[in-house]
CSV table of C-alpha atoms and ligand atoms in Angstrom, one decimal:
chain,number,residue,atom,x,y,z
A,5,UNK,CA,229.7,-149.9,276.5
A,6,UNK,CA,231.5,-152.2,274.3
A,7,UNK,CA,229.5,-154.0,271.3
A,8,UNK,CA,227.0,-156.1,272.8
A,9,UNK,CA,228.5,-159.5,271.5
A,10,UNK,CA,229.9,-162.0,273.9
A,11,UNK,CA,230.8,-165.7,274.0
A,12,UNK,CA,230.4,-167.5,277.1
A,13,UNK,CA,232.3,-170.9,277.8
A,14,UNK,CA,230.5,-173.0,280.3
A,15,UNK,CA,233.2,-175.1,282.4
A,16,UNK,CA,230.5,-177.3,283.5
A,17,UNK,CA,229.4,-178.2,280.0
A,18,UNK,CA,232.8,-179.3,279.1
A,19,UNK,CA,233.3,-181.5,282.5
A,20,UNK,CA,229.6,-183.0,281.6
A,21,UNK,CA,230.7,-183.5,277.8
A,22,UNK,CA,234.0,-185.5,279.4
A,23,UNK,CA,231.6,-187.4,281.6
A,24,UNK,CA,229.4,-188.5,278.9
A,25,UNK,CA,232.5,-189.7,276.9
A,26,UNK,CA,233.9,-191.6,279.8
A,27,UNK,CA,230.3,-193.3,280.5
A,28,UNK,CA,230.2,-194.3,277.0
A,29,UNK,CA,233.6,-195.9,277.0
A,30,UNK,CA,233.1,-197.6,280.4
A,31,UNK,CA,230.0,-198.9,279.4
A,32,UNK,CA,231.4,-200.4,276.0
A,33,UNK,CA,234.5,-201.7,277.9
A,34,UNK,CA,232.1,-203.4,280.3
A,35,UNK,CA,229.9,-205.0,277.4
A,36,UNK,CA,233.3,-206.5,275.9
A,37,UNK,CA,234.7,-207.5,279.3
A,38,UNK,CA,237.7,-205.3,278.6
A,39,UNK,CA,239.6,-202.3,280.1
A,40,UNK,CA,238.3,-199.1,279.5
A,41,UNK,CA,240.6,-196.7,277.9
A,42,UNK,CA,242.1,-193.4,279.3
A,43,UNK,CA,241.2,-190.2,277.5
A,44,UNK,CA,243.4,-187.5,276.2
A,45,UNK,CA,241.2,-184.2,276.0
A,46,UNK,CA,242.4,-182.8,272.8
A,47,UNK,CA,242.5,-178.9,273.6
A,48,UNK,CA,244.1,-177.7,270.3
A,49,UNK,CA,243.7,-174.3,268.8
A,50,UNK,CA,243.0,-172.6,271.9
A,51,UNK,CA,240.8,-175.6,273.0
A,52,UNK,CA,238.7,-175.3,269.9
A,53,UNK,CA,238.3,-171.6,270.8
A,54,UNK,CA,237.1,-172.4,274.4
A,55,UNK,CA,240.4,-170.9,275.9
A,56,UNK,CA,243.0,-173.4,277.6
A,57,UNK,CA,242.5,-172.4,281.3
A,58,UNK,CA,238.6,-173.1,280.9
A,59,UNK,CA,239.7,-176.4,279.3
A,60,UNK,CA,242.0,-177.4,281.9
A,61,UNK,CA,239.4,-176.4,284.6
A,62,UNK,CA,236.5,-178.4,282.2
A,63,UNK,CA,239.0,-181.5,281.7
A,64,UNK,CA,240.5,-181.7,285.2
A,65,UNK,CA,239.2,-185.4,285.3
A,66,UNK,CA,240.7,-186.3,281.8
A,67,UNK,CA,243.6,-188.7,282.2
A,68,UNK,CA,245.7,-186.2,279.6
A,69,UNK,CA,245.6,-183.1,278.0
A,70,UNK,CA,246.8,-183.3,273.8
A,71,UNK,CA,247.5,-179.9,271.7
A,72,UNK,CA,250.2,-178.8,269.0
A,73,UNK,CA,250.9,-175.9,270.6
A,74,UNK,CA,254.3,-175.7,272.8
A,75,UNK,CA,253.1,-172.5,274.3
A,76,UNK,CA,249.7,-173.7,274.9
A,77,UNK,CA,251.3,-176.7,276.7
A,78,UNK,CA,253.3,-174.6,278.8
A,79,UNK,CA,249.9,-172.5,279.7
A,80,UNK,CA,248.5,-175.7,280.7
A,81,UNK,CA,251.0,-176.5,283.4
A,82,UNK,CA,250.8,-172.7,284.4
A,83,UNK,CA,246.9,-173.5,284.8
A,84,UNK,CA,248.0,-176.3,287.2
A,85,UNK,CA,247.6,-179.3,285.2
A,86,UNK,CA,250.1,-181.9,286.2
A,87,UNK,CA,249.0,-184.9,284.0
A,88,UNK,CA,250.3,-185.8,280.8
A,89,UNK,CA,250.6,-183.7,278.1
A,90,UNK,CA,250.9,-185.1,274.5
A,91,UNK,CA,252.0,-183.0,271.4
A,92,UNK,CA,250.1,-184.2,268.5
A,93,UNK,CA,252.6,-183.1,266.0
A,94,UNK,CA,255.5,-183.3,268.1
A,95,UNK,CA,258.6,-180.8,267.9
A,96,UNK,CA,259.5,-179.2,265.0
A,97,UNK,CA,263.2,-178.1,266.1
A,98,UNK,CA,266.0,-179.3,268.7
A,99,UNK,CA,265.2,-176.6,270.9
A,100,UNK,CA,261.5,-177.4,271.3
A,101,UNK,CA,263.1,-180.3,273.1
A,102,UNK,CA,264.2,-178.3,275.9
A,103,UNK,CA,260.8,-177.4,276.3
A,104,UNK,CA,259.6,-181.0,276.3
A,105,UNK,CA,261.9,-181.5,278.7
A,106,UNK,CA,261.4,-178.8,281.2
A,107,UNK,CA,257.5,-179.1,281.1
A,108,UNK,CA,257.6,-182.9,281.1
A,109,UNK,CA,255.9,-183.2,277.8
A,110,UNK,CA,254.7,-186.4,276.0
A,111,UNK,CA,255.1,-186.2,272.2
A,112,UNK,CA,254.1,-187.7,269.2
A,113,UNK,CA,257.4,-188.8,266.7
A,114,UNK,CA,256.1,-189.3,263.1
A,115,UNK,CA,259.1,-188.7,260.9
A,116,UNK,CA,262.7,-189.6,261.0
A,117,UNK,CA,264.0,-186.1,261.8
A,118,UNK,CA,262.0,-186.1,265.0
A,119,UNK,CA,263.6,-189.6,265.9
A,120,UNK,CA,267.4,-187.7,264.8
A,121,UNK,CA,266.9,-184.9,267.1
A,122,UNK,CA,265.9,-187.2,269.9
A,123,UNK,CA,269.3,-188.8,269.2
A,124,UNK,CA,270.9,-185.7,269.5
A,125,UNK,CA,269.2,-184.3,272.4
A,126,UNK,CA,270.6,-184.1,276.3
A,127,UNK,CA,267.6,-184.2,278.4
A,128,UNK,CA,267.0,-184.3,282.2
A,129,UNK,CA,264.8,-187.1,282.2
A,130,UNK,CA,263.1,-189.5,279.4
A,131,UNK,CA,260.6,-188.4,277.3
A,132,UNK,CA,257.5,-190.7,276.7
A,133,UNK,CA,256.7,-190.7,273.1
A,134,UNK,CA,253.8,-192.0,270.9
A,135,UNK,CA,255.1,-193.5,267.4
A,136,UNK,CA,252.7,-192.4,264.7
A,137,UNK,CA,252.0,-194.9,261.8
A,138,UNK,CA,250.5,-193.6,258.5
A,139,UNK,CA,248.1,-196.0,258.1
A,140,UNK,CA,246.3,-194.5,255.0
A,141,UNK,CA,245.5,-190.9,256.1
A,142,UNK,CA,248.7,-189.4,254.2
A,143,UNK,CA,249.3,-186.7,256.5
A,144,UNK,CA,251.8,-187.8,259.1
A,145,UNK,CA,253.5,-190.7,260.4
A,146,UNK,CA,255.8,-193.5,259.3
A,147,UNK,CA,254.7,-195.7,256.2
A,148,UNK,CA,254.0,-199.2,257.1
A,149,UNK,CA,257.3,-200.0,255.4
A,150,UNK,CA,259.0,-197.6,257.7
A,151,UNK,CA,257.5,-198.4,261.1
A,152,UNK,CA,259.2,-201.2,262.3
A,153,UNK,CA,262.5,-199.6,261.8
A,154,UNK,CA,261.1,-196.5,263.6
A,155,UNK,CA,260.1,-198.8,266.3
A,156,UNK,CA,263.6,-200.2,266.6
A,157,UNK,CA,265.4,-197.3,267.0
A,158,UNK,CA,262.9,-195.8,269.4
A,159,UNK,CA,263.3,-198.6,271.6
A,160,UNK,CA,267.1,-198.3,271.3
A,161,UNK,CA,266.8,-194.6,272.6
A,162,UNK,CA,264.4,-196.3,275.1
A,163,UNK,CA,267.8,-198.1,276.0
A,164,UNK,CA,269.8,-195.6,275.7
A,165,UNK,CA,267.7,-193.5,278.4
A,166,UNK,CA,266.3,-190.8,276.1
A,167,UNK,CA,263.0,-192.3,275.6
A,168,UNK,CA,260.6,-193.4,278.0
A,169,UNK,CA,257.4,-195.4,277.0
A,170,UNK,CA,257.2,-195.9,273.2
A,171,UNK,CA,253.2,-196.0,272.4
A,172,UNK,CA,251.5,-196.8,269.0
A,173,UNK,CA,249.2,-194.4,267.2
A,174,UNK,CA,247.5,-193.5,264.1
A,175,UNK,CA,244.7,-191.1,263.0
A,176,UNK,CA,241.7,-192.1,261.0
A,177,UNK,CA,240.2,-190.1,257.8
A,178,UNK,CA,236.6,-191.4,257.9
A,179,UNK,CA,235.6,-192.3,261.1
A,180,UNK,CA,232.7,-189.8,260.6
A,181,UNK,CA,231.6,-191.0,257.3
A,182,UNK,CA,230.3,-194.1,255.6
A,183,UNK,CA,233.7,-195.7,254.9
A,184,UNK,CA,234.9,-196.0,258.5
A,185,UNK,CA,237.7,-197.2,260.1
A,186,UNK,CA,238.1,-200.7,259.2
A,187,UNK,CA,240.6,-200.1,256.3
A,188,UNK,CA,243.2,-198.0,258.3
A,189,UNK,CA,242.4,-200.2,261.5
A,190,UNK,CA,243.6,-203.1,259.5
A,191,UNK,CA,246.8,-201.4,258.6
A,192,UNK,CA,247.5,-200.5,262.1
A,193,UNK,CA,246.7,-203.9,263.8
A,194,UNK,CA,248.9,-205.6,261.1
A,195,UNK,CA,252.1,-203.3,261.5
A,196,UNK,CA,251.8,-202.8,265.1
A,197,UNK,CA,250.2,-206.1,266.6
A,198,UNK,CA,253.5,-207.6,267.6
A,199,UNK,CA,255.1,-204.4,269.1
A,200,UNK,CA,254.8,-203.6,272.3
A,201,UNK,CA,253.5,-200.4,274.0
A,202,UNK,CA,250.0,-198.4,274.6
A,203,UNK,CA,247.8,-197.6,271.5
A,204,UNK,CA,246.0,-194.8,270.6
A,205,UNK,CA,243.6,-194.6,267.7
A,206,UNK,CA,240.2,-192.7,268.1
A,207,UNK,CA,239.2,-189.2,267.3
A,208,UNK,CA,235.9,-188.2,268.6
A,209,UNK,CA,234.0,-189.9,265.5
A,210,UNK,CA,235.8,-193.1,266.4
A,211,UNK,CA,235.3,-192.8,269.8
A,212,UNK,CA,231.5,-192.3,269.5
A,213,UNK,CA,230.9,-194.8,266.8
A,214,UNK,CA,233.9,-197.6,267.5
A,215,UNK,CA,234.8,-197.1,271.3
A,216,UNK,CA,235.1,-201.2,271.0
A,217,UNK,CA,238.5,-200.6,269.2
A,218,UNK,CA,239.5,-198.5,271.9
A,219,UNK,CA,238.8,-201.1,274.7
A,220,UNK,CA,242.1,-202.6,276.0
A,221,UNK,CA,241.6,-206.4,275.8
A,222,UNK,CA,245.4,-207.5,276.3
A,223,UNK,CA,247.8,-205.7,278.4
A,224,UNK,CA,248.3,-202.8,276.2
A,225,UNK,CA,246.7,-199.5,277.6
A,226,UNK,CA,244.6,-197.8,275.4
A,227,UNK,CA,244.1,-193.7,274.9
A,228,UNK,CA,241.4,-192.1,273.1
A,229,UNK,CA,241.7,-188.6,271.7
A,230,UNK,CA,238.3,-187.0,271.5
A,231,UNK,CA,238.1,-183.3,270.6
A,232,UNK,CA,234.9,-181.8,269.1
A,233,UNK,CA,232.4,-183.9,270.9
A,234,UNK,CA,233.9,-182.4,274.3
A,235,UNK,CA,232.9,-179.2,273.0
A,236,UNK,CA,229.3,-180.2,272.6
A,237,UNK,CA,229.6,-180.4,268.7
A,238,UNK,CA,229.0,-183.3,266.7
A,239,UNK,CA,231.8,-185.0,264.7
A,240,UNK,CA,229.2,-186.1,262.3
A,241,UNK,CA,227.0,-184.8,259.5
A,242,UNK,CA,224.1,-187.1,260.3
A,243,UNK,CA,224.0,-187.0,264.0
A,244,UNK,CA,223.3,-184.3,266.9
A,245,UNK,CA,225.6,-183.9,269.4
A,246,UNK,CA,222.7,-184.0,271.6
A,247,UNK,CA,221.8,-187.4,270.5
A,248,UNK,CA,225.0,-188.3,272.3
A,249,UNK,CA,224.2,-186.4,275.6
A,250,UNK,CA,226.7,-183.7,274.7
A,251,UNK,CA,226.0,-179.8,275.8
A,252,UNK,CA,227.4,-177.2,273.9
A,253,UNK,CA,230.1,-175.5,275.7
A,254,UNK,CA,230.4,-172.1,273.6
A,255,UNK,CA,227.6,-169.8,273.3
A,256,UNK,CA,227.7,-166.7,271.1
A,257,UNK,CA,225.1,-164.2,271.9
A,258,UNK,CA,224.8,-160.2,270.6
A,259,UNK,CA,221.5,-157.9,270.5
A,260,UNK,CA,219.7,-156.1,268.0
A,261,UNK,CA,221.2,-152.4,267.7
A,262,UNK,CA,218.8,-151.6,264.7
A,263,UNK,CA,215.4,-152.3,263.2
A,264,UNK,CA,214.0,-151.5,259.7
A,265,UNK,CA,210.8,-151.7,257.7
A,266,UNK,CA,211.0,-153.7,254.5
A,267,UNK,CA,208.3,-153.0,251.8
A,268,UNK,CA,207.6,-155.6,249.3
A,269,UNK,CA,210.8,-155.5,246.5
A,270,UNK,CA,213.0,-153.5,249.0
A,271,UNK,CA,216.4,-155.4,249.6
A,272,UNK,CA,218.8,-155.5,252.4
A,273,UNK,CA,222.6,-155.6,253.1
A,274,UNK,CA,225.7,-156.2,250.4
A,275,UNK,CA,224.8,-156.9,247.0
A,276,UNK,CA,221.1,-156.8,247.5
A,277,UNK,CA,221.1,-160.5,247.7
A,278,UNK,CA,217.9,-160.8,249.7
A,279,UNK,CA,214.5,-158.9,248.8
A,280,UNK,CA,211.3,-158.8,250.6
A,281,UNK,CA,208.4,-160.3,248.8
A,282,UNK,CA,206.3,-158.5,251.3
A,283,UNK,CA,206.8,-156.2,254.2
A,284,UNK,CA,208.5,-157.3,256.9
A,285,UNK,CA,210.6,-156.2,259.8
A,286,UNK,CA,214.0,-156.9,260.0
A,287,UNK,CA,216.2,-156.7,262.9
A,288,UNK,CA,220.3,-155.6,262.5
A,289,UNK,CA,222.8,-157.6,265.2
A,290,UNK,CA,225.7,-157.1,266.0
A,291,UNK,CA,228.0,-159.8,264.6
A,292,UNK,CA,229.8,-160.1,261.5
A,293,UNK,CA,232.1,-162.5,260.1
A,294,UNK,CA,235.1,-160.4,261.9
A,295,UNK,CA,233.6,-161.7,265.0
A,296,UNK,CA,233.9,-165.3,263.6
A,297,UNK,CA,230.3,-165.8,262.1
A,298,UNK,CA,230.7,-167.7,258.6
A,299,UNK,CA,229.8,-165.3,255.7
A,300,UNK,CA,228.8,-168.2,253.9
A,301,UNK,CA,225.9,-168.8,256.1
A,302,UNK,CA,222.9,-168.3,253.9
A,303,UNK,CA,219.3,-166.9,254.0
A,304,UNK,CA,217.4,-169.2,256.4
A,305,UNK,CA,220.6,-170.1,258.6
A,306,UNK,CA,219.0,-170.5,261.9
A,307,UNK,CA,219.1,-167.6,264.6
A,308,UNK,CA,217.2,-167.5,267.7
A,309,UNK,CA,216.3,-164.1,268.9
A,310,UNK,CA,214.8,-163.3,272.5
A,311,UNK,CA,214.3,-167.4,272.8
A,312,UNK,CA,212.3,-167.8,269.5
A,313,UNK,CA,213.6,-169.2,265.9
A,314,UNK,CA,213.9,-167.3,263.1
A,315,UNK,CA,216.2,-166.6,260.1
A,316,UNK,CA,219.5,-165.1,259.0
A,317,UNK,CA,218.2,-162.7,255.6
A,318,UNK,CA,220.8,-161.3,253.1
A,319,UNK,CA,224.4,-161.6,253.3
A,320,UNK,CA,226.8,-161.3,256.6
A,321,UNK,CA,228.7,-158.2,256.7
A,322,UNK,CA,232.0,-157.6,258.6
A,323,UNK,CA,230.4,-156.3,261.7
A,324,UNK,CA,227.0,-157.1,261.0
A,325,UNK,CA,224.1,-159.6,260.1
A,326,UNK,CA,220.6,-159.5,259.4
A,327,UNK,CA,217.2,-161.3,260.8
A,328,UNK,CA,214.0,-161.8,259.9
A,329,UNK,CA,211.9,-159.9,262.8
A,330,UNK,CA,208.4,-161.6,261.5
A,331,UNK,CA,208.1,-164.4,264.5
A,332,UNK,CA,209.3,-161.9,266.8
A,333,UNK,CA,207.2,-158.9,266.8
A,334,UNK,CA,208.0,-157.5,270.3
A,335,UNK,CA,211.9,-157.3,269.7
A,336,UNK,CA,213.3,-154.1,269.3
A,337,UNK,CA,216.9,-152.5,269.9
A,338,UNK,CA,218.3,-154.4,272.7
A,339,UNK,CA,216.5,-157.4,272.3
A,340,UNK,CA,219.1,-160.9,272.9
A,341,UNK,CA,219.8,-162.8,269.9
A,342,UNK,CA,221.6,-166.2,270.4
A,343,UNK,CA,223.8,-167.2,267.5
A,344,UNK,CA,224.6,-170.1,268.6
A,345,UNK,CA,225.3,-172.3,271.6
A,346,UNK,CA,223.1,-173.1,274.6
A,347,UNK,CA,219.9,-171.0,274.1
A,348,UNK,CA,220.5,-170.9,270.5
A,349,UNK,CA,220.7,-173.1,267.3
A,350,UNK,CA,223.7,-175.6,267.4
A,351,UNK,CA,226.9,-174.2,266.1
A,352,UNK,CA,226.3,-177.4,263.7
A,353,UNK,CA,223.6,-176.4,262.2
A,354,UNK,CA,225.1,-172.7,261.6
A,355,UNK,CA,228.2,-174.3,260.1
A,356,UNK,CA,225.9,-176.6,257.7
A,357,UNK,CA,224.4,-173.7,256.6
A,358,UNK,CA,227.3,-172.0,255.6
A,359,UNK,CA,228.8,-175.2,253.9
A,360,UNK,CA,231.1,-175.8,256.6
A,361,UNK,CA,231.8,-177.9,260.0
A,362,UNK,CA,231.3,-176.8,263.7
A,363,UNK,CA,234.9,-177.2,264.6
A,364,UNK,CA,235.8,-174.4,261.9
A,365,UNK,CA,233.1,-172.0,263.7
A,366,UNK,CA,234.3,-172.7,266.8
A,367,UNK,CA,237.9,-172.4,266.3
A,368,UNK,CA,237.6,-168.9,264.1
A,369,UNK,CA,235.6,-167.2,267.1
A,370,UNK,CA,237.5,-163.6,266.9
A,371,UNK,CA,239.7,-162.2,269.5
A,372,UNK,CA,237.8,-159.1,269.7
A,373,UNK,CA,234.6,-161.2,271.0
A,374,UNK,CA,234.6,-161.0,274.9
A,375,UNK,CA,234.6,-164.6,276.5
A,376,UNK,CA,233.0,-164.6,279.7
A,377,UNK,CA,233.6,-168.0,281.8
A,378,UNK,CA,230.6,-169.7,283.2
A,379,UNK,CA,230.5,-172.4,285.9
B,7,PLP,C1,242.5,-182.9,266.4
B,7,PLP,C2,243.3,-184.2,266.8
B,7,PLP,C3,241.9,-185.2,267.1
B,7,PLP,C4,240.6,-184.9,267.9
B,7,PLP,O1,239.9,-184.8,266.3
B,7,PLP,P1,238.3,-184.5,267.0
B,7,PLP,O2,237.3,-185.0,265.7
B,7,PLP,O3,238.0,-183.4,267.0
B,7,PLP,O4,237.7,-185.4,267.9
B,7,PLP,C5,242.7,-186.5,267.7
B,7,PLP,N1,243.9,-187.1,267.3
B,7,PLP,C6,244.5,-186.0,266.4
B,7,PLP,C7,246.3,-186.5,265.7
B,7,PLP,C8,244.4,-184.6,265.9
B,7,PLP,O5,244.8,-183.7,265.5
């Protein structure tokens, strides 16, 4: 018997979340009398831990898929995805362009070196590009001062038959917080508004809160790039995924593998950081940080045992964590435990208790945890 820990990924929850985002965009577009944007479903980092093949199945109705790794792009093609694929960081060396060409990938172009590589490439067909502007986040993209010249070079490559369509893209630093997107959007608009091409600016937070900026009012096509919300987690610290009609797509479950009875004053686990104030029953759960559960989750982090919410106590160790069985007196060895997901706390609640975000927990699911695919 394997250890009793497993994750399940619901393809129908992925499809449900995509449909919820689609509906939100359509409603926003209808209210603004504009054209609804297309969706690039972001499936980087093994589809935020959910698996590329599951994502290809769950997001079959997306207009495109976006990711970073060439290997993941190839897996999408092998899984039967025939639609657009966008590489969010572009390519890294000239030989990557052979794969871009062979698998008909679209690519972000964010620096001069990538334009140089394109200029030297011999491709069998044109490659569609999204030219990225650094509108203030200062990670990737041409500076506002350099953008027009980069765009001109891209148009020249288009005339020469190397490049197909040239779109315009940027990424927001604060779409999930009070600062919002106005400053960066202002920079983006002022730099790009006279240039032709499709636009892509919205991650999940911007798609959920500022969908109106992705609604095309003119002839330019808009593409949104939601990631986290499609997996049923929230991009916001102050709003739950469920409030947007999203369903968790990954559930992490295990079982109680031992029970201990503590007397007042007894401690549990490494560092003895939790001490029982009175006698209590605790359950040892087969799930630890080597499974991807955050070690920084503190006493009080919600855990669901046999459908009843209780709390983690003491320090999370490599292979185990400890829960208070006070509210579940009938629990014993073999009782099911839900760490996050459909029948557990939300991954965002667990993340918050560990001082991080749901993204990190989903992406960090360890390879040793078997993943079952649900429909
Ligand atoms: C990861 C990523 C996204 C998706 O971000 P979420 O916050 O998960 O929606 C969108 N665009 C780019 C460029 C990204 O790297």
